[in-house]
Short mmCIF file of C-alpha atoms in Angstrom, two decimals:
data_model
loop_
_atom_site.label_atom_id
_atom_site.label_comp_id
_atom_site.label_asym_id
_atom_site.label_seq_id
_atom_site.Cartn_x
_atom_site.Cartn_y
_atom_site.Cartn_z
CA UNK K 1 56.41 77.90 131.49
CA UNK K 2 53.22 79.95 131.36
CA UNK K 3 53.38 83.63 132.29
CA UNK K 4 50.87 85.79 134.11
CA UNK K 5 50.03 89.12 132.48
CA UNK K 6 48.90 92.26 134.31
CA UNK K 7 48.20 95.42 132.34
CA UNK K 8 46.63 98.71 133.45
CA UNK K 9 44.02 100.25 131.14
CA UNK K 10 43.20 103.97 131.04
CA UNK K 11 40.36 105.31 128.88
CA UNK K 12 39.84 109.07 128.52
CA UNK K 13 36.43 110.19 127.33
CA UNK K 14 35.02 113.59 126.45
CA UNK K 15 31.62 114.19 128.03
CA UNK K 16 28.78 113.65 127.46
CA UNK K 17 28.83 109.86 127.69
CA UNK K 18 26.51 107.25 129.18
CA UNK K 19 27.00 103.72 130.41
CA UNK K 20 23.50 103.01 131.69
CA UNK K 21 22.74 101.17 134.88
CA UNK K 22 19.46 99.45 135.62
CA UNK K 23 18.79 101.24 138.92
CA UNK K 24 17.32 104.74 138.81
CA UNK K 25 19.35 107.14 140.97
CA UNK K 26 16.71 109.89 141.04
CA UNK K 27 13.18 110.80 140.10
CA UNK K 28 12.48 111.67 136.49
CA UNK K 29 15.46 109.93 134.87
CA UNK K 30 14.96 107.64 131.88
CA UNK K 31 18.58 106.43 132.04
CA UNK K 32 21.17 106.73 134.79
CA UNK K 33 24.88 106.01 134.99
CA UNK K 34 26.19 102.61 136.08
CA UNK K 35 27.98 102.94 139.43
CA UNK K 36 29.81 100.72 141.88
CA UNK K 37 28.78 100.19 145.49
CA UNK K 38 30.63 103.37 146.51
CA UNK K 39 28.82 105.46 143.90
CA UNK K 40 31.72 105.86 141.45
CA UNK K 41 30.69 105.87 137.75
CA UNK K 42 31.82 102.78 135.84
CA UNK K 43 32.76 101.92 132.29
CA UNK K 44 31.69 98.24 132.36
CA UNK K 45 34.07 95.47 131.37
CA UNK K 46 31.74 94.29 128.60
CA UNK K 47 31.95 97.70 126.90
CA UNK K 48 35.74 98.00 126.72
CA UNK K 49 36.10 94.33 125.86
CA UNK K 50 33.45 94.57 123.15
CA UNK K 51 34.86 97.63 121.37
CA UNK K 52 38.42 96.29 121.50
CA UNK K 53 37.25 92.97 120.09
CA UNK K 54 35.30 94.63 117.28
CA UNK K 55 38.21 96.92 116.44
CA UNK K 56 40.74 94.07 116.43
CA UNK K 57 38.47 91.87 114.30
CA UNK K 58 38.12 94.63 111.72
CA UNK K 59 41.82 95.38 111.76
CA UNK K 60 42.80 91.74 111.19
CA UNK K 61 40.16 91.28 108.49
CA UNK K 62 41.35 94.38 106.62
CA UNK K 63 44.92 93.08 106.74
CA UNK K 64 43.84 89.62 105.59
CA UNK K 65 45.29 88.00 108.70
CA UNK K 66 43.85 84.98 110.56
CA UNK K 67 41.73 85.49 113.68
CA UNK K 68 43.83 83.13 115.82
CA UNK K 69 45.01 85.84 118.23
CA UNK K 70 41.50 87.36 118.42
CA UNK K 71 40.01 84.02 119.48
CA UNK K 72 42.82 83.37 121.95
CA UNK K 73 42.41 86.79 123.64
CA UNK K 74 38.62 87.03 123.70
CA UNK K 75 37.45 83.42 123.45
CA UNK K 76 35.00 81.95 120.99
CA UNK K 77 31.74 79.99 120.89
CA UNK K 78 32.40 76.31 121.46
CA UNK K 79 30.54 73.11 120.54
CA UNK K 80 27.24 72.14 122.18
CA UNK K 81 26.50 75.65 123.49
CA UNK K 82 29.79 75.76 125.44
CA UNK K 83 31.89 78.92 125.31
CA UNK K 84 35.70 78.69 125.23
CA UNK K 85 36.94 81.44 127.53
CA UNK K 86 39.51 83.94 126.36
CA UNK K 87 42.99 84.10 127.85
CA UNK K 88 42.56 87.70 129.02
CA UNK K 89 40.06 89.02 131.59
CA UNK K 90 38.86 92.64 131.57
CA UNK K 91 37.77 94.52 134.68
CA UNK K 92 35.29 97.35 135.01
CA UNK K 93 36.95 100.75 134.66
CA UNK K 94 36.22 103.29 137.40
CA UNK K 95 36.01 107.05 136.84
CA UNK K 96 38.55 109.15 138.73
CA UNK K 97 37.89 112.52 140.32
CA UNK K 98 34.12 112.65 139.79
CA UNK K 99 31.39 113.50 142.26
CA UNK K 100 28.98 110.69 143.06
CA UNK K 101 26.11 113.04 142.11
CA UNK K 102 25.00 113.41 138.49
CA UNK K 103 23.09 116.11 136.62
CA UNK K 104 20.13 115.68 134.26
CA UNK K 105 20.42 116.14 130.51
CA UNK K 106 17.38 116.31 128.24
CA UNK K 107 17.05 115.25 124.62
CA UNK K 108 13.97 115.73 122.45
CA UNK K 109 12.87 114.83 118.96
CA UNK K 110 11.49 117.67 116.86
CA UNK K 111 8.26 117.02 114.94
CA UNK K 112 8.81 118.04 111.29
CA UNK K 113 5.98 115.98 109.84
CA UNK K 114 2.82 117.42 111.41
CA UNK K 115 1.61 120.28 109.13
CA UNK K 116 -0.08 122.33 111.84
CA UNK K 117 2.79 122.02 114.36
CA UNK K 118 6.14 122.19 112.52
CA UNK K 119 9.24 122.58 114.67
CA UNK K 120 7.60 121.49 117.94
CA UNK K 121 8.65 118.68 120.22
CA UNK K 122 7.25 115.33 119.19
CA UNK K 123 4.91 114.01 121.88
CA UNK K 124 6.38 111.24 124.02
CA UNK K 125 9.93 111.82 122.75
CA UNK K 126 11.57 113.58 125.69
CA UNK K 127 14.47 111.62 127.22
CA UNK K 128 16.16 112.59 130.49
CA UNK K 129 19.59 111.04 131.07
CA UNK K 130 22.10 111.40 133.86
CA UNK K 131 25.45 113.02 133.06
CA UNK K 132 28.32 112.43 135.49
CA UNK K 133 30.45 115.23 133.99
CA UNK K 134 29.66 118.52 132.21
CA UNK K 135 29.76 118.50 128.38
CA UNK K 136 33.27 118.97 127.04
CA UNK K 137 35.01 117.73 130.18
CA UNK K 138 37.60 114.97 129.86
CA UNK K 139 37.11 112.08 132.28
CA UNK K 140 39.59 109.30 132.99
CA UNK K 141 38.46 105.71 133.64
CA UNK K 142 40.99 103.23 135.07
CA UNK K 143 40.93 99.43 135.22
CA UNK K 144 43.05 96.44 134.32
CA UNK K 145 43.49 93.39 132.11
CA UNK K 146 45.00 90.18 133.40
CA UNK K 147 45.43 86.63 132.17
CA UNK K 148 47.86 83.91 131.22
CA UNK K 149 49.96 83.39 128.08
CA UNK K 150 52.11 80.46 127.10
CA UNK K 151 55.19 82.65 126.55
CA UNK K 152 56.32 86.25 127.07
CA UNK K 153 56.46 86.68 123.29
CA UNK K 154 52.79 85.70 123.02
CA UNK K 155 51.87 88.12 125.81
CA UNK K 156 53.71 90.98 124.08
CA UNK K 157 51.98 90.13 120.79
CA UNK K 158 48.53 90.26 122.41
CA UNK K 159 49.08 93.58 124.17
CA UNK K 160 50.58 95.07 120.98
CA UNK K 161 47.49 94.02 119.02
CA UNK K 162 45.19 95.50 121.65
CA UNK K 163 47.10 98.80 121.59
CA UNK K 164 46.76 98.94 117.82
CA UNK K 165 43.05 98.09 118.01
CA UNK K 166 42.53 100.86 120.59
CA UNK K 167 43.54 103.49 118.04
CA UNK K 168 40.51 102.49 115.93
CA UNK K 169 37.97 103.25 118.67
CA UNK K 170 36.29 106.62 118.24
CA UNK K 171 33.27 106.32 120.56
CA UNK K 172 31.92 104.04 123.26
CA UNK K 173 28.73 103.64 125.28
CA UNK K 174 25.10 104.57 124.61
CA UNK K 175 23.74 107.22 122.23
CA UNK K 176 26.89 107.44 120.11
CA UNK K 177 24.76 108.60 117.16
CA UNK K 178 23.89 111.70 119.20
CA UNK K 179 27.55 112.49 119.82
CA UNK K 180 27.93 110.76 123.18
CA UNK K 181 31.00 108.78 124.26
CA UNK K 182 33.82 110.42 122.29
CA UNK K 183 37.07 108.54 122.97
CA UNK K 184 40.07 110.80 123.53
CA UNK K 185 42.54 107.96 124.13
CA UNK K 186 42.84 104.35 125.22
CA UNK K 187 46.16 103.52 126.88
CA UNK K 188 47.48 100.10 127.87
CA UNK K 189 50.46 100.13 130.21
CA UNK K 190 53.59 98.08 129.71
CA UNK K 191 52.42 94.64 130.87
CA UNK K 192 53.86 93.12 134.01
CA UNK K 193 54.78 89.53 133.25
CA UNK K 194 55.70 86.97 135.87
CA UNK K 195 56.46 83.30 135.31
CA UNK K 196 53.74 81.28 137.02
CA UNK K 197 55.03 79.42 140.04
CA UNK K 198 53.90 78.30 143.47
CA UNK K 199 56.17 77.02 146.22
CA UNK K 200 54.85 73.90 148.00
CA UNK K 201 53.84 74.83 151.54
CA UNK K 202 52.41 72.49 154.17
CA UNK K 203 48.99 73.62 155.44
CA UNK K 204 48.87 74.64 159.11
CA UNK K 205 46.25 72.00 159.97
CA UNK K 206 44.25 69.15 158.47
CA UNK K 207 41.22 71.46 158.24
CA UNK K 208 42.01 75.12 157.63
CA UNK K 209 39.72 78.13 157.80
CA UNK K 210 40.44 80.81 155.20
CA UNK K 211 38.95 84.10 154.03
CA UNK K 212 38.67 85.15 150.39
CA UNK K 213 38.74 88.82 149.35
CA UNK K 214 37.43 89.43 145.81
CA UNK K 215 38.66 92.27 143.61
CA UNK K 216 35.46 92.85 141.60
CA UNK K 217 31.75 92.01 141.39
CA UNK K 218 31.16 88.34 140.64
CA UNK K 219 28.54 86.03 139.14
CA UNK K 220 28.59 82.46 140.50
CA UNK K 221 26.06 79.64 140.80
CA UNK K 222 23.65 81.76 138.76
CA UNK K 223 19.92 81.32 139.26
CA UNK K 224 17.83 81.87 136.13
CA UNK K 225 15.19 84.41 137.14
CA UNK K 226 13.75 84.51 133.60
CA UNK K 227 14.83 83.26 130.19
CA UNK K 228 17.24 86.18 129.77
CA UNK K 229 17.82 87.17 133.42
CA UNK K 230 20.32 85.50 135.76
CA UNK K 231 21.34 86.43 139.30
CA UNK K 232 24.46 85.47 141.22
CA UNK K 233 24.34 83.53 144.44
CA UNK K 234 25.72 85.38 147.47
CA UNK K 235 27.37 82.10 148.52
CA UNK K 236 30.42 81.04 146.50
CA UNK K 237 30.23 77.25 145.98
CA UNK K 238 33.23 75.18 146.96
CA UNK K 239 33.25 73.86 143.39
CA UNK K 240 33.90 77.38 142.06
CA UNK K 241 36.89 77.77 144.38
CA UNK K 242 38.14 74.28 143.57
CA UNK K 243 37.74 74.94 139.85
CA UNK K 244 39.89 78.07 140.13
CA UNK K 245 42.49 76.06 142.05
CA UNK K 246 42.40 73.40 139.33
CA UNK K 247 42.98 76.08 136.68
CA UNK K 248 45.96 77.42 138.66
CA UNK K 249 47.44 73.92 138.93
CA UNK K 250 46.86 73.34 135.22
CA UNK K 251 48.71 76.58 134.39
CA UNK K 252 51.65 75.25 136.43
CA UNK K 253 51.77 72.10 134.29
CA UNK K 254 49.74 69.71 136.47
CA UNK K 255 46.68 67.73 135.40
CA UNK K 256 44.25 67.92 138.34
CA UNK K 257 41.42 66.34 136.31
CA UNK K 258 43.44 63.10 136.31
CA UNK K 259 44.48 63.39 139.96
CA UNK K 260 42.46 61.23 142.39
CA UNK K 261 43.98 63.09 145.34
CA UNK K 262 42.73 66.41 144.01
CA UNK K 263 39.24 64.95 143.65
CA UNK K 264 39.36 64.08 147.37
CA UNK K 265 40.29 67.65 148.40
CA UNK K 266 37.23 69.09 150.16
CA UNK K 267 36.33 72.81 150.01
CA UNK K 268 33.23 74.12 151.75
CA UNK K 269 31.00 76.80 150.28
CA UNK K 270 32.26 80.29 151.10
CA UNK K 271 29.72 82.51 152.90
CA UNK K 272 30.04 86.28 153.33
CA UNK K 273 31.47 87.36 156.66
CA UNK K 274 28.60 88.27 158.96
CA UNK K 275 26.31 85.62 157.47
CA UNK K 276 25.74 82.21 159.04
CA UNK K 277 25.77 78.71 157.58
CA UNK K 278 22.81 77.93 159.82
CA UNK K 279 19.49 77.36 158.05
CA UNK K 280 15.95 77.16 159.37
CA UNK K 281 14.71 73.53 159.36
CA UNK K 282 11.59 72.90 157.31
CA UNK K 283 10.37 70.87 160.31
CA UNK K 284 9.89 74.01 162.40
CA UNK K 285 6.23 74.91 162.92
CA UNK K 286 4.29 77.63 164.77
CA UNK K 287 1.99 76.68 167.66
CA UNK K 288 -0.73 79.39 167.73
CA UNK K 289 -2.25 78.23 171.03
CA UNK K 290 1.13 78.44 172.79
CA UNK K 291 2.62 81.31 170.73
CA UNK K 292 5.92 79.47 170.17
CA UNK K 293 7.91 77.51 167.61
CA UNK K 294 8.48 73.78 167.79
CA UNK K 295 10.03 71.06 165.67
CA UNK K 296 7.53 68.54 164.33
CA UNK K 297 10.26 65.87 164.14
CA UNK K 298 11.32 66.15 167.78
CA UNK K 299 8.04 66.93 169.59
CA UNK K 300 6.13 63.65 170.17
CA UNK K 301 2.83 65.49 170.67
CA UNK K 302 3.07 67.15 167.27
CA UNK K 303 3.90 63.87 165.57
CA UNK K 304 0.77 62.31 167.08
CA UNK K 305 -1.40 65.24 166.01
CA UNK K 306 -2.22 66.32 169.58
CA UNK K 307 -1.58 70.03 168.92
CA UNK K 308 -2.53 72.45 166.20
CA UNK K 309 0.39 73.95 164.31
CA UNK K 310 1.07 76.14 161.27
CA UNK K 311 3.77 75.19 158.75
CA UNK K 312 6.14 77.69 157.18
CA UNK K 313 4.21 78.39 153.93
CA UNK K 314 1.43 79.92 156.06
CA UNK K 315 3.65 82.01 158.31
CA UNK K 316 3.56 85.79 158.26
CA UNK K 317 6.77 87.69 157.47
CA UNK K 318 7.23 88.64 161.13
CA UNK K 319 6.99 84.97 162.19
CA UNK K 320 9.63 83.94 159.65
CA UNK K 321 11.98 86.70 160.80
CA UNK K 322 11.43 85.73 164.44
CA UNK K 323 12.09 82.05 163.70
CA UNK K 324 15.32 82.84 161.86
CA UNK K 325 16.47 85.06 164.72
CA UNK K 326 15.81 82.30 167.25
CA UNK K 327 17.60 79.77 165.05
CA UNK K 328 20.61 82.08 164.58
CA UNK K 329 20.17 82.59 160.83
CA UNK K 330 22.12 85.70 159.75
CA UNK K 331 22.58 87.35 156.38
CA UNK K 332 25.25 89.77 155.25
CA UNK K 333 24.31 93.22 153.96
CA UNK K 334 25.68 93.05 150.41
CA UNK K 335 25.46 95.39 147.45
CA UNK K 336 24.22 94.10 144.10
CA UNK K 337 25.08 95.38 140.64
CA UNK K 338 22.57 94.98 137.80
CA UNK K 339 23.97 94.82 134.27
CA UNK K 340 22.47 94.69 130.77
CA UNK K 341 24.33 92.86 127.99
CA UNK K 342 23.68 92.79 124.26
CA UNK K 343 25.53 91.35 121.27
CA UNK K 344 26.20 93.77 118.43
CA UNK K 345 26.08 92.73 114.78
CA UNK K 346 29.47 93.78 113.33
CA UNK K 347 27.91 94.30 109.89
CA UNK K 348 25.09 96.63 110.94
CA UNK K 349 26.33 98.00 114.28
CA UNK K 350 22.88 97.26 115.72
CA UNK K 351 21.88 94.91 118.51
CA UNK K 352 21.33 91.29 117.46
CA UNK K 353 17.72 90.18 117.81
CA UNK K 354 17.09 88.03 120.92
CA UNK K 355 20.66 88.62 122.17
CA UNK K 356 19.79 90.88 125.10
CA UNK K 357 20.18 89.53 128.63
CA UNK K 358 20.56 90.86 132.16
CA UNK K 359 22.71 89.82 135.11
CA UNK K 360 22.75 90.67 138.80
CA UNK K 361 26.27 90.58 140.23
CA UNK K 362 27.34 90.56 143.87
CA UNK K 363 29.58 93.55 144.62
CA UNK K 364 31.94 92.40 147.42
CA UNK K 365 33.13 95.82 148.53
CA UNK K 366 35.23 95.19 151.67
CA UNK K 367 33.40 91.98 152.63
CA UNK K 368 35.36 88.73 152.91
CA UNK K 369 34.01 85.25 152.22
CA UNK K 370 34.78 82.48 154.72
CA UNK K 371 35.37 78.83 153.89
CA UNK K 372 37.18 75.72 155.11
CA UNK K 373 39.65 73.44 153.31
CA UNK K 374 39.82 69.80 154.42
CA UNK K 375 43.09 67.95 153.64
CA UNK K 376 42.15 64.86 155.66
CA UNK K 377 42.11 62.49 152.66
CA UNK K 378 45.21 63.94 150.93
CA UNK K 379 48.84 62.66 151.10
CA UNK K 380 51.27 65.12 152.71
CA UNK K 381 53.19 65.75 149.46
CA UNK K 382 50.03 66.74 147.61
CA UNK K 383 48.79 68.83 150.54
CA UNK K 384 51.83 71.10 150.16
CA UNK K 385 51.27 71.48 146.40
CA UNK K 386 47.58 72.33 146.74
CA UNK K 387 48.03 74.65 149.72
CA UNK K 388 51.01 76.49 148.19
CA UNK K 389 49.05 77.09 144.99
CA UNK K 390 45.94 78.18 146.90
CA UNK K 391 47.61 80.75 149.15
CA UNK K 392 49.37 82.28 146.13
CA UNK K 393 45.90 83.54 145.10
CA UNK K 394 43.17 82.43 142.73
CA UNK K 395 41.79 84.08 139.63
CA UNK K 396 39.10 83.70 136.96
CA UNK K 397 36.36 82.92 139.50
CA UNK K 398 32.88 83.02 138.05
CA UNK K 399 31.67 84.70 134.88
CA UNK K 400 33.46 88.00 135.58
CA UNK K 401 36.86 86.38 136.15
CA UNK K 402 37.18 87.73 139.69
CA UNK K 403 40.47 87.44 141.53
CA UNK K 404 40.60 86.22 145.12
CA UNK K 405 43.27 86.94 147.72
CA UNK K 406 43.47 84.12 150.27
CA UNK K 407 43.89 85.00 153.96
CA UNK K 408 44.67 82.19 156.43
CA UNK K 409 42.53 82.25 159.59
CA UNK K 410 43.95 79.13 161.26
CA UNK K 411 42.72 75.64 162.06
CA UNK K 412 39.00 75.12 161.54
CA UNK K 413 37.02 74.19 164.65
CA UNK K 414 36.48 70.47 165.15
CA UNK K 415 32.93 69.16 164.68
CA UNK K 416 30.98 68.23 167.81
CA UNK K 417 31.30 64.55 168.87
CA UNK K 418 28.59 62.11 167.84
CA UNK K 419 27.18 59.35 170.02
CA UNK K 420 24.60 56.63 169.44
CA UNK K 421 20.97 57.67 169.70
CA UNK K 422 18.44 59.86 167.92
CA UNK K 423 19.71 62.84 165.92
CA UNK K 424 18.09 65.56 163.84
CA UNK K 425 20.04 66.14 160.62
CA UNK K 426 19.45 69.38 158.69
CA UNK K 427 20.76 70.08 155.19
CA UNK K 428 22.74 73.34 154.96
CA UNK K 429 23.34 73.05 151.20
CA UNK K 430 21.70 71.21 148.33
CA UNK K 431 22.35 67.48 147.94
CA UNK K 432 21.46 64.64 145.59
CA UNK K 433 19.95 62.00 147.87
CA UNK K 434 18.21 59.78 145.33
CA UNK K 435 16.02 59.69 142.27
CA UNK K 436 12.21 60.10 142.57
CA UNK K 437 11.85 57.32 140.02
CA UNK K 438 13.15 54.90 142.66
CA UNK K 439 9.96 55.15 144.73
CA UNK K 440 8.12 57.31 147.29
CA UNK K 441 10.27 59.90 149.12
CA UNK K 442 10.12 58.02 152.44
CA UNK K 443 11.55 54.92 150.77
CA UNK K 444 14.21 56.81 148.81
CA UNK K 445 15.41 58.82 151.80
CA UNK K 446 15.22 55.82 154.14
CA UNK K 447 17.37 53.77 151.77
CA UNK K 448 19.86 56.63 151.48
CA UNK K 449 20.43 56.92 155.24
CA UNK K 450 20.75 53.16 155.63
CA UNK K 451 23.29 53.20 152.81
CA UNK K 452 25.55 56.07 153.86
CA UNK K 453 25.12 56.19 157.66
CA UNK K 454 23.81 52.78 158.66
CA UNK K 455 21.00 54.71 160.37
CA UNK K 456 17.23 54.25 160.54
CA UNK K 457 15.21 57.26 159.38
CA UNK K 458 12.22 57.69 161.69
CA UNK K 459 10.85 60.92 160.21
CA UNK K 460 11.59 63.64 157.67
CA UNK K 461 10.35 66.89 156.19
CA UNK K 462 12.01 67.83 152.91
CA UNK K 463 11.71 69.94 149.77
CA UNK K 464 13.06 69.10 146.32
CA UNK K 465 13.80 70.90 143.06
CA UNK K 466 15.45 70.39 139.68
CA UNK K 467 18.84 71.91 138.88
CA UNK K 468 20.11 72.37 135.36
CA UNK K 469 16.75 71.75 133.71
CA UNK K 470 17.10 74.94 131.63
CA UNK K 471 19.94 73.29 129.71
CA UNK K 472 17.43 70.79 128.36
CA UNK K 473 16.05 73.62 126.21
CA UNK K 474 19.42 74.20 124.56
CA UNK K 475 20.99 72.14 121.79
CA UNK K 476 20.06 68.65 120.70
CA UNK K 477 20.00 65.33 122.50
CA UNK K 478 18.66 64.25 125.89
CA UNK K 479 19.64 66.16 129.00
CA UNK K 480 18.86 64.88 132.47
CA UNK K 481 18.70 67.55 135.20
CA UNK K 482 19.69 66.76 138.78
CA UNK K 483 16.95 66.21 141.33
CA UNK K 484 18.19 67.88 144.51
CA UNK K 485 17.00 68.03 148.10
CA UNK K 486 16.99 71.64 149.30
CA UNK K 487 18.62 73.32 152.31
CA UNK K 488 16.47 73.19 155.44
CA UNK K 489 15.30 69.65 154.71
CA UNK K 490 15.34 67.77 158.02
CA UNK K 491 15.68 64.06 158.87
CA UNK K 492 15.33 62.29 162.21
CA UNK K 493 17.76 59.38 162.43
CA UNK K 494 18.32 56.56 164.91
CA UNK K 495 22.11 56.24 164.86
CA UNK K 496 23.93 53.06 165.88
CA UNK K 497 27.28 53.82 164.17
CA UNK K 498 28.30 57.30 165.39
CA UNK K 499 31.60 57.27 163.47
CA UNK K 500 29.81 57.14 160.11
CA UNK K 501 27.58 60.11 160.95
CA UNK K 502 30.59 62.04 162.32
CA UNK K 503 32.38 61.53 158.99
CA UNK K 504 29.34 62.82 157.10
CA UNK K 505 29.26 65.92 159.32
CA UNK K 506 32.94 66.54 158.53
CA UNK K 507 32.90 65.75 154.81
CA UNK K 508 29.30 66.14 153.66
CA UNK K 509 26.73 63.81 152.08
CA UNK K 510 27.79 61.95 148.92
CA UNK K 511 25.33 61.98 146.01
CA UNK K 512 23.39 58.76 145.47
CA UNK K 513 21.29 57.48 142.60
CA UNK K 514 20.09 54.08 143.73
CA UNK K 515 23.19 52.26 144.97
CA UNK K 516 25.47 54.28 142.71
CA UNK K 517 27.54 57.28 143.70
CA UNK K 518 28.07 59.40 140.57
CA UNK K 519 31.49 61.02 140.24
CA UNK K 520 32.26 64.70 139.64
CA UNK K 521 32.27 64.14 135.88
CA UNK K 522 28.59 63.12 136.04
CA UNK K 523 27.23 65.13 138.98
CA UNK K 524 28.54 68.46 140.31
CA UNK K 525 26.86 68.04 143.72
CA UNK K 526 29.87 66.41 145.40
CA UNK K 527 30.64 66.91 149.10
CA UNK K 528 34.23 67.73 148.11
CA UNK K 529 32.76 70.71 146.20
CA UNK K 530 30.86 71.99 149.23
CA UNK K 531 27.50 70.32 148.59
CA UNK K 532 25.62 68.03 150.97
CA UNK K 533 26.80 69.84 154.13
CA UNK K 534 24.76 69.11 157.25
CA UNK K 535 24.27 70.20 160.84
CA UNK K 536 23.13 67.80 163.56
CA UNK K 537 21.31 68.11 166.89
CA UNK K 538 20.91 65.43 169.51
CA UNK K 539 17.23 64.69 170.10
CA UNK K 540 16.33 64.64 173.77
CA UNK K 541 19.70 66.05 174.83
#
């Protein structure tokens, strides 16, 4: 039986030290300290993980031992650009007992090469950095390591190796060559080890609302801002939650990837508390002569061109904000954490060329994320297994390996009833509704709605984009990105089979490529993973 490992990590440093953030905390600084949302200085997870990995690699190499344990703990590059994740996850370490205010420290380079100005400061070589503690002070940073091992003996071996590697670390952070970042000690507590288990528990309803509380900043559903810059989504996709649940089931000895019932389990995207799932339809327009908003798909006069209107790309910021307020679109006030990452060459100790990248994480603070779990298509015996595993807590979510505590809110509200007639359908999340190679958008979308809802599409206004196209630049072979329809895309439908539309409201829109529905192995945009969610409004009601 697999065991869960929890181990506290304490690092004591002698100031000065610097773990630079990307946000300037005051005028005149060239480098400032990385802090969390509450202003506490941080020793980032990448730093402690990186120095421990380098120390352990050197220690094993010197002893002529294989790197099996190193690769198991920290992971390793995998085939086809895939990375095999390590068994242990490292958190950021937070400084204890420090003020949230820093003090400036200056460094200069002395010019000893100019004959007429020996001993003077070299022009352009003054650096002002932020110190969070006075020179000579000892500062304690505290965090944790967690993960899974196959046996207690393996867990003890890993922690013992990390303790030994910690004794080889003399400095950490930036500007070590100038004497910064002296390590006084690195202590790993006696690991807490618990055999992984989850008691089957029946869910309280067929559709359950839950809240997730995350223990650290996370990076999920990353958007590539530039070639070496990625930013986390503030929404946690249902597929991320379901993937963490699958990992928990796998650790308990199950094989969810071969379980058709697990594939049918539906988890909605989790949105931060205080934000809404509501989106502004692309069909909304501004009528300048009447100083109001209208929907081009539901106003007959607009459809016939009887009134002048302005579409969203030409709106002013104030108009967009007003439209979102009227629609009920709300966003949570979240803190972001910018990080810089670089790979170090173990031979030279210098940064590897073209191995610098930046990430923007979402710092959850005290915010919870709200989602819904739909057990409607799952047998009762499997419902208890999935629910019992879920409420026990999830871990390893996203790139930072965040842990989530699950809080039960009760039965999810039932969707509004659907009747025959005209309906406006608005996408709340991305969906794969066809391939542009199949024909013009009107034909592709019309065929989709006939296929999945038995409905006639009488109008639409939609936007599309590619997802995953960056991967086509990596590795060899042919990669086909997914062509998605974006949130806010709106469709007017004439519905004659209300039950089919009601099911789509409850479960989401299945992906379609022609007449084929690709499975989760081929397309991640499955309604069971939170994609293809819609809202509906009766036209003329």
